[in-house]
Every structure is written in C-alpha cells, then in structure tokens.
Amino acid sequence: VAHSEAGGSALLTAVDADKDQTYFLAAVPQASLRRSLFPLGELRKREVRALAAAAELHTAGKRESMGICFVGKRRFRDFIRSYLPPQRPGPLVCVESGRVLGTHQGVSLYTHGQRARVGGLGGRWYVAEKCLETDTLFMCEGAAHPALLTHTLEVGEAAWISGSPPGQLDSRASPSALACSARVRHRAPAIPCSVAATEPPPPPQYTARFATPVNIAVGQTVALYDGCRCLGGAQVIARGPSLHEQGKEAGAAAAVRGAASVGPGAPGCLQ
C-alpha cells in the first residue's frame, strides 16, 4: 500500500508476484486501506524466510499451506453440501454432440470451468455450462476447449479503491471505455482489456472486453489494474458468448450465405 500525505492510499501489486494478494483485496474500501500496512509487500518469500531464520522463528522453514484452510481434511463436495438445499441428479451432456455422457449428483456442486470426472470416459472433461431448469451440466473435453472461453464479461457494481470510478467511466461526464488490465483469478497473468459502462444504462454495471479469451464463472471476481496499481474489483454477473457458440453462429451464417449464393434451381439442389 502506498499512502500519500493528501490522505489517499493506493493498492499496489507485491514485488513477489507469486505472493501478491491484490486480487483478494480489490474490494477493500479506501477508508480501510488508509489504516492498513502490508510490511511484506516489498519483500520476496526467500527474504522473509531469511529474516525469520535470523530471528530464530520456528516457522522459518515451515512448508507453505495450500487449499482452503477452514475446510480442513474434508472433501470440498461434502463441505459445500451442508450449505445447499437437497440436490437432484441430472445428465452430463456433451456440448458438441448433445450425447448424454453420464449422471451428476447436483448442478450446484459444480461451477463453470471445473474439471468433473465422467465415468467410463478417458480424457479430461470440464463443465462448460449449467442449466438449473433441467439440472443439466454441459461438458467439454480439454481445459482449452472454446466452450470454456469468452472475450466478454458483464460485471456488477465495482468497488473502486479510490472511492470513485476512473474519469473515463464517470457517468456524470461523457463516459468512454477504460483501457486497463484484469486478473480473473489469483496468480493469473493480467490480461489487457477495456471496460465500459453498460449500454443502455443504468450504470454502475460494466462490460469488460478482453484482448485474449478468459475462462471464468459467474459469481467470481475480476480485479482491474493500471500497471502495478489495483483500481478495484467487480463480480461477474454474466458471461458473453463462448468461442464455441460464436463458432456455431459463424458456421450457421456461412451455411445460409452459401445456400443463398447457390439459389433456387441451381444444379445439384433439391427441388
């Protein structure tokens, strides 16, 4: 955190990119940030361990903790079930062929982009889409499948670190797109994007358009950056069309254009 004499505070990325926590801190309000200190932000992990060893702290060589600490050794599925209404089983359907691949034990136990085991099938299968009305999970094979990726996200009201949106997005003036970068998960690389107020209004909802496609679920957070400065964050409320959907639409449009160019009565056409 960088504190200025004028009273404002900026949230900056850590020197050690592997330990940077700005993705999780993107919604911290300015009033709280002013009273915060992050003394390890300018140190790398090896330097912190060296300081701990010099101070003879028993944690100097301790292994790093991974996973969700409050879940403990329980399976995450068993943990989350206790917070959900009773779940109904439903079909696992291939997003490409429409073939039923198997059965799941409840759509709320899965999230978009999650790897899910499909009994009897090899390969790595992932959740591409959820249909709550029919309790259907649409699946795709491979972590880079186009059904997982989109160039566009709709996000809700943003939490701006400064307390107000950047000038380009100020709805009181003439809003324009904000050129920035974004992270869609912790330790993910920052991806160039543009953010604009939704049209038609009302703001403060925004559309984020990414230079390269992203894989993120509704409900997750997008953290926005201007270089090493975190601008704030917002929750994803809708995904744009996936690359798979765009491909199907482009294919259908090409087929229509092809049929129109052949015309009625042309050789080879069925009458």
CSV table of C-alpha atoms in Angstrom, one decimal:
chain,number,residue,atom,x,y,z
A,1,VAL,CA,0.0,0.0,0.0
A,2,ALA,CA,1.3,3.5,-0.9
A,3,HIS,CA,-0.1,6.2,1.5
A,4,SER,CA,0.0,9.8,0.3
A,5,GLU,CA,0.2,12.9,2.5
A,6,ALA,CA,-3.0,14.1,1.0
A,7,GLY,CA,-4.8,11.2,2.6
A,8,GLY,CA,-5.4,8.8,-0.3
A,9,SER,CA,-4.0,5.3,-0.4
A,10,ALA,CA,-3.2,3.2,-3.4
A,11,LEU,CA,-3.2,-0.6,-3.5
A,12,LEU,CA,-0.1,-1.8,-5.4
A,13,THR,CA,1.0,-5.3,-6.5
A,14,ALA,CA,3.6,-7.1,-4.4
A,15,VAL,CA,7.2,-7.4,-5.5
A,16,ASP,CA,6.8,-11.2,-5.3
A,17,ALA,CA,4.2,-12.0,-7.9
A,18,ASP,CA,3.6,-15.4,-6.5
A,19,LYS,CA,2.5,-13.9,-3.2
A,20,ASP,CA,0.6,-10.9,-4.5
A,21,GLN,CA,-2.8,-10.6,-2.7
A,22,THR,CA,-4.3,-7.7,-4.6
A,23,TYR,CA,-6.9,-10.0,-6.3
A,24,PHE,CA,-8.4,-10.7,-2.9
A,25,LEU,CA,-8.0,-7.1,-1.7
A,26,ALA,CA,-9.6,-5.4,-4.7
A,27,ALA,CA,-12.8,-4.7,-2.9
A,28,VAL,CA,-11.2,-3.1,0.3
A,29,PRO,CA,-12.7,0.4,0.7
A,30,GLN,CA,-10.4,3.5,0.8
A,31,ALA,CA,-11.3,4.2,4.4
A,32,SER,CA,-10.0,0.8,5.5
A,33,LEU,CA,-6.9,0.9,3.2
A,34,ARG,CA,-5.8,4.2,4.8
A,35,ARG,CA,-5.4,2.3,8.1
A,36,SER,CA,-3.6,-0.7,6.6
A,37,LEU,CA,0.0,-1.7,6.4
A,38,PHE,CA,1.5,-4.6,4.4
A,39,PRO,CA,5.1,-4.7,5.5
A,40,LEU,CA,6.0,-7.8,3.4
A,41,GLY,CA,4.8,-6.2,0.1
A,42,GLU,CA,8.3,-5.2,-0.9
A,43,LEU,CA,10.0,-8.5,0.0
A,44,ARG,CA,10.3,-11.8,-1.7
A,45,LYS,CA,9.4,-15.0,0.1
A,46,ARG,CA,13.0,-16.1,0.3
A,47,GLU,CA,13.9,-12.8,2.0
A,48,VAL,CA,11.1,-13.2,4.5
A,49,ARG,CA,12.3,-16.7,5.3
A,50,ALA,CA,15.8,-15.4,5.8
A,51,LEU,CA,14.6,-12.7,8.3
A,52,ALA,CA,12.6,-15.4,10.1
A,53,ALA,CA,15.6,-17.6,10.3
A,54,ALA,CA,17.8,-14.8,11.6
A,55,ALA,CA,15.1,-14.2,14.3
A,56,GLU,CA,15.1,-17.9,15.1
A,57,LEU,CA,11.4,-18.3,14.4
A,58,HIS,CA,10.3,-21.9,14.2
A,59,THR,CA,8.2,-21.0,11.1
A,60,ALA,CA,11.3,-20.1,9.0
A,61,GLY,CA,11.4,-23.5,7.3
A,62,LYS,CA,7.8,-24.5,7.6
A,63,ARG,CA,6.1,-25.8,4.5
A,64,GLU,CA,3.5,-23.5,2.9
A,65,SER,CA,-0.1,-24.2,3.5
A,66,MET,CA,-2.3,-24.9,0.4
A,67,GLY,CA,-6.0,-25.2,-0.1
A,68,ILE,CA,-8.9,-23.9,1.9
A,69,CYS,CA,-7.9,-23.9,5.5
A,70,PHE,CA,-11.4,-23.8,7.0
A,71,VAL,CA,-12.5,-26.9,5.1
A,72,GLY,CA,-9.8,-29.0,6.7
A,73,LYS,CA,-9.3,-32.6,5.5
A,74,ARG,CA,-12.9,-32.9,4.4
A,75,ARG,CA,-13.8,-33.4,0.7
A,76,PHE,CA,-15.0,-30.0,-0.6
A,77,ARG,CA,-18.2,-31.5,-2.0
A,78,ASP,CA,-19.2,-32.9,1.4
A,79,PHE,CA,-18.4,-29.5,3.0
A,80,ILE,CA,-20.5,-27.5,0.5
A,81,ARG,CA,-23.5,-29.9,0.6
A,82,SER,CA,-24.2,-28.7,4.2
A,83,TYR,CA,-24.9,-25.2,2.9
A,84,LEU,CA,-27.1,-26.2,-0.1
A,85,PRO,CA,-30.6,-27.4,-0.4
A,86,PRO,CA,-31.1,-31.0,-1.4
A,87,GLN,CA,-29.6,-31.7,-4.8
A,88,ARG,CA,-31.2,-33.6,-7.7
A,89,PRO,CA,-29.2,-35.8,-10.0
A,90,GLY,CA,-29.2,-34.9,-13.7
A,91,PRO,CA,-27.5,-35.6,-17.0
A,92,LEU,CA,-23.9,-34.8,-18.2
A,93,VAL,CA,-24.3,-33.8,-21.8
A,94,CYS,CA,-21.5,-33.3,-24.4
A,95,VAL,CA,-21.7,-29.6,-25.5
A,96,GLU,CA,-20.6,-30.6,-29.0
A,97,SER,CA,-22.6,-33.8,-29.8
A,98,GLY,CA,-25.5,-33.5,-27.4
A,99,ARG,CA,-24.8,-37.1,-26.3
A,100,VAL,CA,-25.6,-38.0,-22.7
A,101,LEU,CA,-22.3,-38.9,-21.1
A,102,GLY,CA,-23.4,-39.8,-17.6
A,103,THR,CA,-25.1,-38.5,-14.5
A,104,HIS,CA,-24.1,-36.0,-11.9
A,105,GLN,CA,-25.3,-35.6,-8.3
A,106,GLY,CA,-26.4,-31.9,-8.4
A,107,VAL,CA,-25.7,-28.8,-10.5
A,108,SER,CA,-24.9,-26.7,-7.5
A,109,LEU,CA,-21.9,-28.9,-6.7
A,110,TYR,CA,-20.2,-27.8,-9.8
A,111,THR,CA,-19.0,-24.5,-11.3
A,112,HIS,CA,-18.1,-23.4,-14.8
A,113,GLY,CA,-14.6,-24.5,-15.8
A,114,GLN,CA,-14.4,-27.1,-13.1
A,115,ARG,CA,-12.9,-30.5,-14.0
A,116,ALA,CA,-15.5,-33.2,-13.5
A,117,ARG,CA,-14.9,-36.9,-13.6
A,118,VAL,CA,-17.1,-38.7,-16.2
A,119,GLY,CA,-17.3,-42.4,-15.5
A,120,GLY,CA,-16.2,-44.7,-18.3
A,121,LEU,CA,-14.6,-42.0,-20.4
A,122,GLY,CA,-11.0,-41.1,-20.7
A,123,GLY,CA,-9.6,-37.6,-21.2
A,124,ARG,CA,-10.2,-34.5,-19.1
A,125,TRP,CA,-13.8,-33.2,-19.0
A,126,TYR,CA,-14.9,-29.8,-17.8
A,127,VAL,CA,-18.2,-28.0,-17.0
A,128,ALA,CA,-18.9,-25.6,-19.9
A,129,GLU,CA,-22.4,-24.6,-18.9
A,130,LYS,CA,-25.1,-25.3,-16.3
A,131,CYS,CA,-28.8,-25.4,-16.8
A,132,LEU,CA,-30.6,-25.1,-13.5
A,133,GLU,CA,-34.1,-25.5,-15.0
A,134,THR,CA,-33.3,-29.0,-16.3
A,135,ASP,CA,-30.5,-29.9,-13.9
A,136,THR,CA,-28.1,-30.4,-16.9
A,137,LEU,CA,-24.4,-30.0,-17.0
A,138,PHE,CA,-22.9,-29.4,-20.4
A,139,MET,CA,-19.4,-30.8,-20.7
A,140,CYS,CA,-16.5,-30.3,-23.0
A,141,GLU,CA,-13.2,-32.2,-23.3
A,142,GLY,CA,-9.9,-30.3,-22.6
A,143,ALA,CA,-9.1,-27.3,-20.5
A,144,ALA,CA,-8.6,-25.1,-23.5
A,145,HIS,CA,-11.9,-26.0,-25.2
A,146,PRO,CA,-13.6,-23.0,-26.9
A,147,ALA,CA,-16.8,-23.6,-24.9
A,148,LEU,CA,-14.9,-22.5,-21.7
A,149,LEU,CA,-13.6,-19.2,-23.2
A,150,THR,CA,-15.2,-15.9,-23.8
A,151,HIS,CA,-14.0,-12.4,-24.8
A,152,THR,CA,-16.7,-10.5,-22.9
A,153,LEU,CA,-18.0,-10.4,-19.4
A,154,GLU,CA,-20.7,-8.3,-17.7
A,155,VAL,CA,-19.8,-7.2,-14.2
A,156,GLY,CA,-21.9,-5.6,-11.5
A,157,GLU,CA,-21.2,-2.5,-9.4
A,158,ALA,CA,-17.5,-2.2,-9.0
A,159,ALA,CA,-15.6,-1.5,-5.7
A,160,TRP,CA,-13.1,1.2,-6.7
A,161,ILE,CA,-10.1,1.6,-4.5
A,162,SER,CA,-10.1,5.3,-4.8
A,163,GLY,CA,-13.7,5.5,-3.8
A,164,SER,CA,-15.0,6.6,-7.3
A,165,PRO,CA,-14.6,5.2,-10.9
A,166,PRO,CA,-11.8,6.5,-13.1
A,167,GLY,CA,-12.6,9.6,-15.1
A,168,GLN,CA,-13.3,7.6,-18.3
A,169,LEU,CA,-16.2,5.8,-16.6
A,170,ASP,CA,-17.7,8.7,-14.7
A,171,SER,CA,-21.4,8.7,-15.7
A,172,ARG,CA,-21.7,12.4,-14.8
A,173,ALA,CA,-19.5,13.3,-17.7
A,174,SER,CA,-19.4,11.6,-21.1
A,175,PRO,CA,-18.2,8.1,-20.3
A,176,SER,CA,-15.9,6.2,-22.5
A,177,ALA,CA,-14.0,2.9,-22.3
A,178,LEU,CA,-11.3,2.5,-19.8
A,179,ALA,CA,-8.1,0.8,-21.1
A,180,CYS,CA,-6.6,-1.3,-18.3
A,181,SER,CA,-5.7,-4.9,-17.5
A,182,ALA,CA,-7.5,-7.5,-15.4
A,183,ARG,CA,-7.0,-10.7,-13.4
A,184,VAL,CA,-9.7,-13.3,-13.4
A,185,ARG,CA,-8.1,-15.4,-10.6
A,186,HIS,CA,-5.3,-15.3,-8.0
A,187,ARG,CA,-1.8,-15.5,-9.6
A,188,ALA,CA,-3.3,-15.4,-13.1
A,189,PRO,CA,-1.5,-13.0,-15.5
A,190,ALA,CA,-3.0,-9.6,-16.0
A,191,ILE,CA,-4.8,-9.5,-19.4
A,192,PRO,CA,-5.3,-6.3,-21.4
A,193,CYS,CA,-9.0,-5.3,-21.5
A,194,SER,CA,-11.3,-2.4,-22.0
A,195,VAL,CA,-14.2,-1.6,-19.5
A,196,ALA,CA,-17.2,0.5,-20.4
A,197,ALA,CA,-20.5,1.4,-18.7
A,198,THR,CA,-23.3,-0.8,-19.9
A,199,GLU,CA,-25.5,0.5,-22.8
A,200,PRO,CA,-28.3,1.1,-22.3
A,201,PRO,CA,-27.9,2.4,-18.7
A,202,PRO,CA,-28.1,2.2,-15.9
A,203,PRO,CA,-24.5,2.1,-14.8
A,204,PRO,CA,-22.8,1.2,-12.5
A,205,GLN,CA,-22.7,-2.1,-14.3
A,206,TYR,CA,-19.9,-2.6,-16.8
A,207,THR,CA,-18.9,-4.6,-19.8
A,208,ALA,CA,-15.3,-5.9,-19.9
A,209,ARG,CA,-13.8,-6.9,-23.2
A,210,PHE,CA,-10.6,-8.9,-23.2
A,211,ALA,CA,-7.8,-9.0,-25.8
A,212,THR,CA,-7.4,-12.7,-25.2
A,213,PRO,CA,-10.3,-15.0,-24.1
A,214,VAL,CA,-10.8,-15.8,-20.5
A,215,ASN,CA,-12.3,-18.7,-18.5
A,216,ILE,CA,-14.2,-17.5,-15.5
A,217,ALA,CA,-17.6,-18.3,-13.9
A,218,VAL,CA,-20.5,-16.1,-13.0
A,219,GLY,CA,-20.1,-15.0,-9.3
A,220,GLN,CA,-16.3,-14.9,-9.5
A,221,THR,CA,-14.3,-11.6,-9.2
A,222,VAL,CA,-12.5,-9.6,-11.8
A,223,ALA,CA,-9.7,-7.4,-10.4
A,224,LEU,CA,-8.7,-4.3,-12.5
A,225,TYR,CA,-5.3,-2.8,-12.8
A,226,ASP,CA,-3.5,0.2,-14.2
A,227,GLY,CA,0.1,-1.1,-14.4
A,228,CYS,CA,1.0,-2.2,-10.8
A,229,ARG,CA,-1.9,-0.2,-9.3
A,230,CYS,CA,-5.1,-2.1,-8.4
A,231,LEU,CA,-8.1,0.0,-9.4
A,232,GLY,CA,-10.7,-2.2,-7.8
A,233,GLY,CA,-12.8,-5.2,-8.5
A,234,ALA,CA,-16.3,-6.4,-9.5
A,235,GLN,CA,-18.3,-9.6,-9.5
A,236,VAL,CA,-19.1,-11.3,-12.8
A,237,ILE,CA,-22.9,-11.3,-13.4
A,238,ALA,CA,-23.0,-12.7,-16.9
A,239,ARG,CA,-20.6,-14.3,-19.5
A,240,GLY,CA,-20.6,-13.3,-23.1
A,241,PRO,CA,-21.0,-15.9,-25.8
A,242,SER,CA,-18.3,-18.6,-25.7
A,243,LEU,CA,-15.9,-19.1,-28.6
A,244,HIS,CA,-17.7,-22.4,-29.2
A,245,GLU,CA,-21.1,-20.5,-29.5
A,246,GLN,CA,-19.6,-17.9,-31.8
A,247,GLY,CA,-18.1,-20.6,-34.0
A,248,LYS,CA,-21.5,-22.3,-34.3
A,249,GLU,CA,-23.2,-19.0,-35.2
A,250,ALA,CA,-20.5,-18.2,-37.8
A,251,GLY,CA,-20.9,-21.7,-39.3
A,252,ALA,CA,-24.7,-21.3,-39.5
A,253,ALA,CA,-24.3,-17.8,-41.1
A,254,ALA,CA,-21.9,-19.2,-43.6
A,255,ALA,CA,-24.3,-22.0,-44.5
A,256,VAL,CA,-27.1,-19.5,-45.0
A,257,ARG,CA,-24.9,-17.4,-47.3
A,258,GLY,CA,-23.8,-20.5,-49.2
A,259,ALA,CA,-27.4,-21.6,-49.7
A,260,ALA,CA,-28.3,-18.1,-50.9
A,261,SER,CA,-25.5,-17.9,-53.3
A,262,VAL,CA,-26.5,-21.2,-54.9
A,263,GLY,CA,-30.0,-20.0,-55.4
A,264,PRO,CA,-33.2,-22.0,-56.2
A,265,GLY,CA,-33.0,-24.4,-59.2
A,266,ALA,CA,-29.2,-24.4,-59.4
A,267,PRO,CA,-27.6,-27.7,-60.4
A,268,GLY,CA,-27.3,-30.2,-57.5
A,269,CYS,CA,-30.0,-28.5,-55.4
A,270,LEU,CA,-33.0,-30.5,-54.3
A,271,GLN,CA,-36.3,-29.1,-55.5
